[in-house]
Coordinates of C-alpha atoms in Angstrom, one line a residue:
M1 CA 54.8 -21.9 -22.9
K2 CA 53.8 -18.2 -23.3
P3 CA 52.1 -16.8 -20.2
I4 CA 48.4 -16.1 -20.9
Y5 CA 47.2 -14.5 -17.6
P6 CA 48.8 -11.1 -18.1
K7 CA 47.2 -10.8 -21.4
A8 CA 43.8 -11.8 -20.0
I9 CA 44.2 -9.3 -17.2
L10 CA 45.1 -6.6 -19.8
I11 CA 41.9 -7.4 -21.7
I12 CA 39.8 -7.4 -18.6
I13 CA 41.2 -4.1 -17.4
T14 CA 40.8 -2.5 -20.9
F15 CA 37.2 -3.7 -21.1
F16 CA 36.5 -2.4 -17.6
T17 CA 38.0 1.0 -18.4
F18 CA 36.0 1.2 -21.6
S19 CA 32.8 0.3 -19.9
T20 CA 33.4 2.8 -17.1
L21 CA 34.0 5.5 -19.7
L22 CA 30.9 4.5 -21.7
Y23 CA 28.5 4.4 -18.8
S24 CA 30.0 6.8 -16.2
Q25 CA 27.9 9.8 -15.2
S26 CA 28.8 13.4 -16.2
A27 CA 27.7 16.7 -14.7
V28 CA 27.1 19.4 -17.2
A29 CA 26.3 22.9 -16.0
P30 CA 22.9 24.1 -17.3
F31 CA 22.2 27.4 -19.0
G32 CA 20.9 30.1 -16.7
D33 CA 22.1 31.7 -13.4
G34 CA 19.7 30.1 -11.0
T35 CA 17.7 33.3 -10.3
S36 CA 13.9 33.4 -10.5
G37 CA 14.2 35.5 -13.7
N38 CA 16.8 33.3 -15.3
P39 CA 16.5 29.8 -13.7
Y40 CA 18.9 27.0 -14.5
Q41 CA 17.5 25.2 -17.5
I42 CA 17.5 21.4 -17.1
A43 CA 17.5 20.0 -20.6
S44 CA 19.3 16.6 -20.1
L45 CA 20.2 14.0 -17.5
D46 CA 23.7 15.5 -17.3
N47 CA 22.1 18.8 -16.3
L48 CA 20.0 17.1 -13.7
Y49 CA 23.0 15.2 -12.3
W50 CA 24.8 18.5 -12.1
I51 CA 22.3 19.6 -9.5
S52 CA 22.9 16.6 -7.3
Q53 CA 26.6 17.2 -7.4
N54 CA 26.4 20.9 -6.5
S55 CA 24.9 21.5 -3.1
S56 CA 25.7 25.2 -3.4
S57 CA 22.8 25.4 -6.0
W58 CA 20.2 23.8 -3.8
S59 CA 18.6 27.2 -2.9
S60 CA 18.3 28.2 -6.6
F61 CA 15.6 28.2 -9.2
F62 CA 15.4 25.4 -11.9
V63 CA 13.1 24.7 -14.8
Q64 CA 13.1 21.5 -16.8
T65 CA 13.0 22.1 -20.6
N66 CA 12.9 18.6 -22.0
D67 CA 11.8 15.1 -21.2
I68 CA 14.7 13.2 -19.6
N69 CA 15.5 9.5 -19.9
A70 CA 17.2 8.5 -16.7
S71 CA 17.9 4.9 -17.6
K72 CA 21.7 5.5 -17.3
T73 CA 21.3 6.2 -13.5
S74 CA 21.4 2.4 -13.0
T75 CA 25.1 2.6 -13.7
Y76 CA 25.8 5.6 -11.5
D77 CA 28.0 5.4 -8.4
G78 CA 29.0 1.8 -8.7
G79 CA 25.5 0.7 -9.3
Q80 CA 23.9 2.6 -6.3
G81 CA 22.2 4.8 -8.9
W82 CA 21.0 8.4 -8.5
T83 CA 22.4 10.6 -5.7
P84 CA 19.4 12.4 -4.1
I85 CA 19.2 16.2 -4.3
G86 CA 19.3 17.5 -0.7
N87 CA 20.3 15.7 2.5
D88 CA 20.4 16.1 6.2
V89 CA 23.4 18.4 6.0
T90 CA 22.2 20.6 3.2
K91 CA 18.5 20.4 2.5
F92 CA 17.0 21.5 -0.8
S93 CA 15.2 24.9 -0.3
G94 CA 15.1 26.0 -4.0
S95 CA 12.4 25.8 -6.7
Y96 CA 12.2 23.1 -9.3
D97 CA 9.6 23.4 -12.0
G98 CA 9.3 20.3 -14.2
D99 CA 7.1 22.4 -16.6
N100 CA 5.1 19.2 -17.3
Y101 CA 8.0 17.4 -18.8
I102 CA 8.7 13.9 -17.5
I103 CA 11.6 11.9 -16.1
T104 CA 11.7 8.2 -17.0
N105 CA 13.4 5.2 -15.5
L106 CA 15.0 6.8 -12.4
Y107 CA 17.0 4.2 -10.5
I108 CA 18.2 4.3 -6.9
D109 CA 19.6 1.4 -4.9
R110 CA 20.7 2.7 -1.5
P111 CA 19.1 0.4 1.0
T112 CA 21.2 1.8 4.0
T113 CA 20.6 5.5 3.2
N114 CA 17.9 7.5 4.8
N115 CA 15.9 10.2 2.9
V116 CA 16.0 8.8 -0.6
G117 CA 14.2 10.0 -3.8
L118 CA 14.9 12.3 -6.7
F119 CA 15.0 14.8 -3.9
G120 CA 16.3 13.5 -0.7
H121 CA 15.5 16.1 2.0
I122 CA 13.6 19.4 1.3
T123 CA 12.9 22.2 3.8
D124 CA 11.4 25.6 4.3
G125 CA 10.5 27.4 1.1
A126 CA 11.2 24.5 -1.3
K127 CA 8.9 24.2 -4.3
I128 CA 8.6 21.2 -6.5
L129 CA 6.1 21.7 -9.3
N130 CA 4.9 20.0 -12.4
V131 CA 7.2 17.0 -12.2
G132 CA 6.2 13.6 -13.7
L133 CA 8.1 10.4 -13.0
I134 CA 7.5 7.3 -15.1
D135 CA 8.7 3.7 -14.3
V136 CA 10.8 4.3 -11.2
N137 CA 13.0 1.8 -9.4
I138 CA 13.7 3.2 -6.0
Q139 CA 15.1 1.6 -2.8
G140 CA 16.2 3.4 0.3
A141 CA 16.1 3.0 4.1
R142 CA 13.9 5.2 6.2
G143 CA 12.3 8.2 4.5
T144 CA 11.9 6.9 0.9
G145 CA 9.7 8.2 -1.9
S146 CA 10.1 8.4 -5.7
L147 CA 10.0 12.2 -5.7
V148 CA 11.0 13.2 -2.2
G149 CA 12.3 11.2 0.7
R150 CA 11.7 13.6 3.5
V151 CA 10.0 17.0 3.9
T152 CA 10.6 19.2 7.0
G153 CA 9.1 22.4 5.7
N154 CA 6.7 25.3 6.4
D155 CA 3.6 26.6 4.6
E156 CA 5.9 27.9 1.8
T157 CA 7.0 24.3 1.1
V158 CA 4.9 23.1 -1.8
I159 CA 4.8 19.9 -3.9
Q160 CA 2.1 20.5 -6.5
Y161 CA 1.0 19.0 -9.8
C162 CA 3.5 16.1 -9.5
F163 CA 3.0 12.4 -10.1
V164 CA 4.7 9.0 -10.3
D165 CA 3.2 6.4 -12.7
G166 CA 4.7 2.9 -12.7
G167 CA 7.5 1.1 -11.0
T168 CA 8.5 0.3 -7.4
V169 CA 9.4 2.1 -4.2
V170 CA 11.0 0.0 -1.5
G171 CA 12.0 1.3 2.0
D172 CA 12.5 0.4 5.7
G173 CA 9.9 2.8 7.1
A174 CA 8.3 6.2 6.4
T175 CA 8.0 5.1 2.8
G176 CA 5.4 6.4 0.3
G177 CA 4.8 6.2 -3.5
L178 CA 5.6 9.9 -4.0
V179 CA 6.9 11.3 -0.7
G180 CA 8.4 9.3 2.2
S181 CA 7.2 11.6 5.0
N182 CA 5.6 15.0 4.9
N183 CA 6.6 16.9 8.1
S184 CA 6.5 20.5 9.3
S185 CA 9.6 22.2 10.6
S186 CA 7.4 23.9 13.2
L187 CA 6.7 22.7 16.7
E188 CA 3.4 20.9 17.2
S189 CA 2.3 23.6 19.5
A190 CA 2.5 26.2 16.8
L191 CA 0.1 24.3 14.4
N192 CA -3.6 24.3 14.2
S193 CA -5.6 21.4 12.9
N194 CA -7.7 22.0 9.7
N195 CA -5.4 25.0 8.9
P196 CA -2.6 24.8 6.4
A197 CA -0.6 27.5 8.1
L198 CA 3.0 26.5 8.8
K199 CA 2.3 23.1 7.2
P200 CA 4.1 21.8 4.0
K201 CA 1.6 21.1 1.3
I202 CA 1.1 18.2 -1.2
S203 CA -1.5 19.4 -3.7
S204 CA -3.0 18.0 -6.9
C205 CA -0.6 15.0 -6.9
F206 CA -1.0 11.3 -7.4
A207 CA 1.0 8.0 -7.1
K208 CA 0.4 4.9 -9.2
V209 CA 3.3 2.7 -8.0
D210 CA 4.0 -0.4 -5.9
V211 CA 5.3 0.4 -2.4
S212 CA 6.8 -2.3 -0.2
W213 CA 8.9 -3.0 2.9
S214 CA 12.5 -3.9 2.2
K215 CA 12.3 -6.8 4.7
N216 CA 9.2 -8.5 3.3
F217 CA 11.2 -11.6 2.6
A218 CA 14.5 -11.0 4.4
N219 CA 16.1 -11.5 7.8
Y220 CA 16.3 -8.8 10.3
D221 CA 20.0 -8.0 10.2
N222 CA 19.5 -5.0 12.4
Y223 CA 18.3 -7.1 15.4
N224 CA 21.4 -7.7 17.6
V225 CA 22.3 -10.5 20.0
D226 CA 21.1 -8.5 23.1
N227 CA 17.6 -8.4 21.7
H228 CA 17.7 -4.6 21.1
W229 CA 17.3 -2.7 17.9
T230 CA 20.4 -1.0 16.6
D231 CA 20.5 2.6 15.5
N232 CA 19.9 1.6 11.9
D233 CA 16.7 -0.3 12.8
N234 CA 14.3 -1.6 10.2
Y235 CA 10.7 -2.2 11.3
A236 CA 7.6 -2.0 9.2
D237 CA 6.3 1.4 10.2
K238 CA 4.5 4.1 8.2
F239 CA 3.9 2.9 4.6
G240 CA 1.3 4.5 2.3
G241 CA 0.4 4.7 -1.4
L242 CA 1.1 8.5 -1.6
T243 CA 3.2 9.2 1.5
G244 CA 4.4 7.1 4.4
C245 CA 3.2 9.6 7.0
N246 CA 1.6 13.0 6.9
Q247 CA 3.0 14.3 10.2
K248 CA 2.2 18.0 10.7
G249 CA 1.7 18.3 6.9
F250 CA -1.3 19.2 4.6
I251 CA -2.5 17.1 1.7
E252 CA -5.3 18.2 -0.7
N253 CA -6.8 17.1 -4.0
S254 CA -4.6 14.1 -4.4
F255 CA -5.0 10.3 -4.8
S256 CA -3.1 7.0 -4.8
M257 CA -3.5 3.8 -6.8
G258 CA -1.2 0.8 -7.0
R259 CA -0.2 -1.5 -4.2
V260 CA 1.3 -1.3 -0.7
T261 CA 2.8 -4.6 0.5
V262 CA 4.1 -5.1 4.1
N263 CA 4.4 -8.7 5.2
N264 CA 6.0 -9.5 8.6
N265 CA 7.2 -13.0 8.0
E266 CA 9.7 -13.1 10.8
T267 CA 9.3 -14.4 14.4
V268 CA 11.4 -11.7 16.1
A269 CA 9.3 -9.9 18.7
P270 CA 8.8 -6.1 18.7
D271 CA 11.3 -4.1 20.6
P272 CA 10.4 -4.5 24.3
I273 CA 12.2 -1.3 25.3
N274 CA 11.1 1.3 22.7
D275 CA 7.8 -0.4 21.8
K276 CA 8.7 -0.2 18.1
N277 CA 6.1 -2.2 16.2
Y278 CA 4.9 -3.3 12.8
E279 CA 2.1 -0.8 12.1
R280 CA 0.6 2.2 10.4
I281 CA -0.1 1.0 6.8
G282 CA -2.6 2.9 4.7
G283 CA -3.9 3.4 1.2
I284 CA -2.9 7.0 0.9
A285 CA -0.9 7.5 4.0
G286 CA 0.4 5.2 6.7
C287 CA -0.5 7.8 9.3
T288 CA -1.6 11.4 9.7
Y289 CA -1.0 12.8 13.2
Y290 CA 0.5 15.8 15.1
K291 CA -2.2 17.9 13.3
G292 CA -1.5 16.6 9.9
D293 CA -4.6 17.2 7.6
I294 CA -5.9 15.5 4.4
V295 CA -8.8 17.0 2.4
N296 CA -10.6 16.1 -0.9
S297 CA -8.5 13.1 -1.7
Y298 CA -9.0 9.4 -2.3
S299 CA -7.3 6.0 -2.4
S300 CA -7.9 2.9 -4.6
T301 CA -4.8 1.2 -3.4
I302 CA -4.4 -2.5 -3.0
L303 CA -3.2 -3.3 0.5
V304 CA -1.4 -6.6 1.1
T305 CA -0.3 -7.1 4.8
S306 CA 0.3 -9.8 7.3
N307 CA 1.2 -9.7 11.0
V308 CA 1.0 -5.9 11.2
N309 CA -1.1 -3.5 13.2
R310 CA -3.1 -0.4 12.4
V311 CA -3.9 -1.0 8.7
G312 CA -6.5 1.2 7.1
G313 CA -8.0 1.6 3.6
F314 CA -7.3 5.3 3.6
V315 CA -5.1 6.0 6.6
G316 CA -3.6 3.4 9.0
Y317 CA -3.4 5.6 12.1
K318 CA -4.7 9.0 13.2
N319 CA -4.2 9.9 16.8
S320 CA -7.3 11.0 18.7
D321 CA -5.9 13.3 21.3
A322 CA -5.4 17.1 21.2
S323 CA -2.8 16.8 18.5
A324 CA -5.2 14.9 16.2
G325 CA -5.1 15.7 12.5
Y326 CA -8.2 16.4 10.3
I327 CA -9.5 14.3 7.4
S328 CA -12.4 15.7 5.4
Q329 CA -14.3 14.7 2.3
S330 CA -11.9 11.8 1.5
F331 CA -12.7 8.3 0.4
W332 CA -11.2 4.9 -0.2
D333 CA -12.3 1.9 -2.3
T334 CA -13.4 -0.9 0.1
E335 CA -13.3 -3.5 -2.6
I336 CA -9.9 -2.8 -4.0
S337 CA -8.3 -2.4 -0.6
T338 CA -10.3 -5.4 0.8
L339 CA -10.6 -3.3 4.0
A340 CA -13.9 -2.0 5.5
S341 CA -12.2 0.2 8.1
S342 CA -9.8 3.1 8.2
D343 CA -8.7 5.6 10.8
G344 CA -10.2 8.4 8.7
G345 CA -12.0 8.8 5.4
V346 CA -15.2 7.2 4.2
G347 CA -15.3 3.8 2.6
K348 CA -17.1 3.4 -0.8
T349 CA -17.6 0.5 -3.2
T350 CA -15.8 0.5 -6.5
A351 CA -19.0 1.6 -8.3
E352 CA -19.5 4.4 -5.8
M353 CA -15.9 5.6 -6.2
K354 CA -16.5 5.9 -10.0
T355 CA -19.8 7.8 -9.5
A356 CA -19.8 11.6 -9.7
A357 CA -22.4 11.8 -6.9
T358 CA -19.8 10.7 -4.4
Y359 CA -17.9 13.9 -5.0
S360 CA -20.9 16.3 -5.0
D361 CA -19.8 18.2 -1.9
P362 CA -18.9 21.8 -2.9
T363 CA -15.4 21.4 -1.6
W364 CA -14.7 19.0 -4.5
D365 CA -14.0 21.2 -7.5
M366 CA -15.2 19.0 -10.3
A367 CA -15.0 21.8 -12.9
T368 CA -11.4 22.9 -12.9
T369 CA -9.5 20.7 -10.5
W370 CA -11.1 17.2 -10.9
G371 CA -12.9 15.4 -13.7
I372 CA -14.6 12.0 -13.9
S373 CA -15.1 9.9 -17.0
A374 CA -15.6 6.2 -17.6
G375 CA -12.8 6.2 -20.2
V376 CA -10.2 8.0 -18.1
N377 CA -8.2 6.7 -15.1
D378 CA -10.2 3.5 -15.1
G379 CA -13.3 5.6 -14.2
Y380 CA -11.9 7.0 -11.0
P381 CA -11.7 10.8 -10.6
F382 CA -8.6 12.3 -12.3
L383 CA -6.8 15.6 -11.9
Y384 CA -7.0 18.1 -14.7
N385 CA -3.7 19.8 -14.0
D386 CA -1.4 16.8 -13.6
N387 CA -0.5 16.7 -17.3
S388 CA -1.2 12.9 -17.4
Y389 CA -4.7 12.7 -18.9
L390 CA -5.0 15.9 -21.0
L391 CA -3.3 16.6 -24.2
P392 CA -2.2 20.1 -24.9
I393 CA -4.9 22.1 -26.7
E394 CA -4.7 20.6 -30.1
L395 CA -6.7 21.5 -33.2
I396 CA -8.1 18.4 -34.9
S397 CA -9.3 20.6 -37.8
F398 CA -9.8 24.2 -38.8
E399 CA -11.9 24.9 -41.9
G400 CA -13.8 27.7 -43.6
N401 CA -16.6 27.4 -46.1
K402 CA -18.6 29.9 -48.1
V403 CA -22.2 29.3 -47.1
S404 CA -23.9 32.2 -49.1
D405 CA -23.0 35.2 -51.2
E406 CA -22.3 37.1 -48.1
T407 CA -21.1 34.8 -45.4
I408 CA -18.2 32.5 -44.5
E409 CA -18.5 29.9 -41.7
L410 CA -15.4 29.0 -39.8
V411 CA -15.4 25.6 -37.9
W412 CA -12.7 24.1 -35.7
K413 CA -12.4 21.2 -33.3
T414 CA -10.1 20.4 -30.4
A415 CA -9.1 16.9 -29.2
S416 CA -8.9 17.9 -25.5
E417 CA -8.3 21.1 -23.6
Q418 CA -6.4 22.3 -20.5
N419 CA -7.0 25.8 -19.1
N420 CA -8.3 27.0 -22.5
E421 CA -9.5 30.6 -22.1
G422 CA -10.6 30.9 -25.7
F423 CA -9.8 31.9 -29.3
E424 CA -9.2 35.2 -31.1
I425 CA -10.3 34.9 -34.8
Q426 CA -8.0 36.9 -37.0
K427 CA -8.4 37.9 -40.6
S428 CA -6.2 39.0 -43.4
Y429 CA -6.5 40.0 -47.1
N430 CA -2.9 39.2 -48.0
G431 CA -2.0 36.3 -45.7
T432 CA 0.4 38.4 -43.7
D433 CA -1.2 41.3 -42.0
F434 CA -3.9 40.0 -39.6
H435 CA -6.4 41.8 -37.5
T436 CA -8.8 40.4 -34.8
I437 CA -12.5 40.2 -35.8
A438 CA -14.0 38.2 -32.9
W439 CA -13.5 36.3 -29.7
V440 CA -14.9 32.8 -29.0
G441 CA -14.6 31.5 -25.4
G442 CA -13.0 28.2 -24.7
N443 CA -14.3 25.3 -22.5
G444 CA -11.5 25.5 -19.9
N445 CA -10.7 21.8 -19.3
S446 CA -12.1 19.0 -21.3
I447 CA -11.1 15.4 -22.2
T448 CA -13.6 15.1 -25.1
E449 CA -13.7 16.6 -28.5
Q450 CA -15.1 20.1 -28.7
Q451 CA -16.4 22.0 -31.7
Y452 CA -16.5 25.8 -32.3
S453 CA -17.9 27.9 -35.1
F454 CA -18.1 31.5 -36.2
V455 CA -19.8 33.2 -39.2
D456 CA -18.1 36.1 -40.9
F457 CA -19.7 38.5 -43.3
E458 CA -17.4 39.0 -46.3
T459 CA -18.1 40.2 -49.9
S460 CA -15.3 42.6 -50.7
Q461 CA -12.4 40.3 -51.6
D462 CA -11.9 37.3 -53.8
I463 CA -9.6 35.6 -51.3
V464 CA -9.7 35.9 -47.5
Y465 CA -7.3 34.4 -45.0
Y466 CA -8.1 33.4 -41.4
R467 CA -6.2 32.1 -38.4
L468 CA -6.9 31.4 -34.7
Q469 CA -4.9 32.6 -31.7
Q470 CA -5.6 30.4 -28.7
F471 CA -5.1 31.8 -25.2
D472 CA -4.5 29.8 -22.0
R473 CA -5.8 31.1 -18.7
D474 CA -2.2 32.0 -17.7
G475 CA -1.9 34.3 -20.7
E476 CA 0.2 32.1 -23.0
S477 CA -1.0 31.8 -26.6
S478 CA -0.3 29.9 -29.8
Y479 CA -1.4 30.3 -33.5
S480 CA -3.2 27.9 -35.7
E481 CA -2.4 27.3 -39.4
I482 CA -3.6 29.8 -41.9
I483 CA -6.5 28.9 -44.1
S484 CA -7.7 30.7 -47.3
I485 CA -11.2 31.0 -48.7
H486 CA -11.9 31.8 -52.4
T487 CA -15.0 33.9 -52.1
S488 CA -15.5 34.3 -55.9
L489 CA -16.0 30.6 -56.4
I490 CA -19.5 30.9 -55.0
K491 CA -20.6 31.2 -58.6
E492 CA -19.4 27.7 -59.3
E493 CA -22.2 25.3 -58.7
M494 CA -21.9 21.7 -57.5
Q495 CA -24.8 19.7 -58.9
F496 CA -25.6 16.3 -57.8
L497 CA -27.0 13.8 -60.3
Q498 CA -28.3 10.8 -58.4
K499 CA -24.9 8.9 -58.5
Q500 CA -22.5 11.5 -60.1
T501 CA -20.9 14.8 -58.9
V502 CA -20.6 17.7 -61.3
L503 CA -18.6 20.9 -61.0
S504 CA -19.7 23.6 -63.3
N505 CA -17.5 26.5 -64.5
A506 CA -14.3 24.5 -64.1
E507 CA -11.1 26.0 -65.6
I508 CA -10.1 23.9 -68.6
G509 CA -6.6 22.5 -68.3
Q510 CA -6.5 23.0 -64.5
T511 CA -5.9 20.1 -62.2
Y512 CA -8.7 19.4 -59.6
T513 CA -8.9 16.9 -56.8
I514 CA -12.2 15.3 -55.9
V515 CA -12.4 13.9 -52.3
I516 CA -15.4 12.0 -51.0
I517 CA -15.8 11.4 -47.3
K518 CA -18.3 9.1 -45.6
E519 CA -20.4 10.4 -42.7
S520 CA -18.2 8.4 -40.4
G521 CA -15.2 10.5 -41.4
K522 CA -13.5 7.9 -43.6
T523 CA -12.2 9.0 -47.0
I524 CA -13.5 6.6 -49.6
Y525 CA -12.4 8.4 -52.8
S526 CA -9.6 10.8 -53.7
H527 CA -8.7 11.4 -57.3
S528 CA -6.9 14.2 -59.3
C529 CA -7.8 14.9 -62.9
I530 CA -7.3 17.7 -65.5
A531 CA -10.5 19.4 -66.5
Q532 CA -11.2 18.8 -70.2
S533 CA -14.3 21.0 -70.2
E534 CA -16.1 23.4 -67.9
T535 CA -18.0 20.4 -66.4
L536 CA -16.2 18.0 -64.1
Y537 CA -17.7 14.6 -63.4
C538 CA -17.0 12.2 -60.5
P539 CA -16.8 8.7 -61.9
Y540 CA -17.2 7.1 -58.4
I541 CA -20.6 5.4 -57.8
L542 CA -22.1 6.4 -54.5
E543 CA -24.4 4.1 -52.6
Q544 CA -27.3 5.4 -50.5
G545 CA -26.2 7.6 -47.6
L546 CA -24.7 11.0 -46.5
Y547 CA -21.4 12.1 -47.8
I548 CA -19.0 15.2 -47.8
V549 CA -17.6 16.1 -51.2
K550 CA -14.6 18.4 -51.5
I551 CA -13.3 20.0 -54.7
Q552 CA -9.6 21.1 -54.3
K553 CA -7.3 23.1 -56.6
N554 CA -3.7 23.6 -55.7
S555 CA -4.3 21.9 -52.3
I556 CA -6.9 24.5 -51.5
D557 CA -10.5 23.6 -50.7
L558 CA -12.7 25.3 -53.3
I559 CA -16.0 23.8 -52.3
T560 CA -17.0 21.5 -49.4
E561 CA -20.6 20.3 -49.5
P562 CA -22.7 17.6 -48.0
I563 CA -24.7 15.4 -50.3
L564 CA -27.4 12.9 -49.6
I565 CA -27.8 10.0 -52.0
E566 CA -31.3 8.5 -51.7
A567 CA -32.5 5.1 -52.8
N568 CA -33.7 4.8 -56.4

């Protein structure tokens, strides 16, 4: 009989090798040199992985230039997933600007590793800006967050305009939806409450993710036979929707939604020597102490706990001695959290949380930082600058119409706006050389449709071209499409016979398109025909109501007019 096992082994080895090659991670050096003027350009997952593998770059500048799908990280490092950028030996002190691109499906499975997240440990001077994480799957030990595991920084350490939306974050302690722990590298004695000096900052960020304790349904394998906790202890301490603990840190204009679950289902007693307990669980932060401050923030986090102490709708624990932190103009949803108490913050009903009057204090900037609308963020306040609710400034339409022998009206609409300073209206007689004729201010930030108009006086040319140049508040700009207006066609008259449309002075043999649009915006008729005479009829029978009729030639709108069809 022929042996079969060697062949089977060969097949298995071949398949394993192929799979390893197919799914193994690769580090590809990004473009750029890592300076502020020429930052490393992170355009792919391989570029991102390169950062994690090159600790010598962790004081450099980075900018993300594309959305990144990180699904492959589930196969990294033998299934342990992503290797955090920055650790206790070499902390990240550089600058990473996500430039409002997102990273999806980041995976980390390192339950015995402290300081876990996209960034593991960041320190003085580090800046993480404009980073969005979608659908994360993160597990670490102590100091776990989706974006950053642990912060030990100064007032130049900033996490701003960042968010996580969807997924799970699981840790042993000091675990939060976005940041595990937000700590200052300065001594407590050097800090002042209600003053961000020397304190690392989390600003204009949010977390919508499920946070939980890794031992919710497991045995305490770190509790030894002598009834003492080991060095790698695991007790339910410091869990929050945004951050596990804000210890000597500063948080402003941020919020948390989602769920925090810490269930102590074991019978093992707390450590009798070190008094380690199951405690400090909060909606936005498990704790804020040693002069950690939170201002103008809120939580609508669901809290699910059992057999734990110091649980609060906003914050689980805030010390009350000389090192106490400061919580101001901050709220939590008492109905969603099912908690009527918190060690800081003001409890509000769900209806009150969704009411603008709750945020009427002048410290809440409801014009440029925050917005509130029933159709956005489930009615809770949202952040304008987090790149989650606002589309880029996008023109729905840009049109021009001759309204008299001497005037042309330009009308344009935007779907939503972010930091829109305004529009330059530019004009040309040849479609190439444009000059500015007017400025129309923008609406800054908006989540609703906005309409603008401008009237130009023009009689000298048969054809005039227009375009818009839109400017952001940071000086960046972009151009609209170019439109053309045939001014001589004012002599053509559109007459309306009760249920017919007539174009006089049509060019015989020329193809025209007739478009009829209902008041609701729906196009109900569009037909092209060749003019057989100077009079062009529309065969479509119009019912009573208001319509917009367009006559087009060579895809150019010659005439756009409203018509009202009345009852017979």
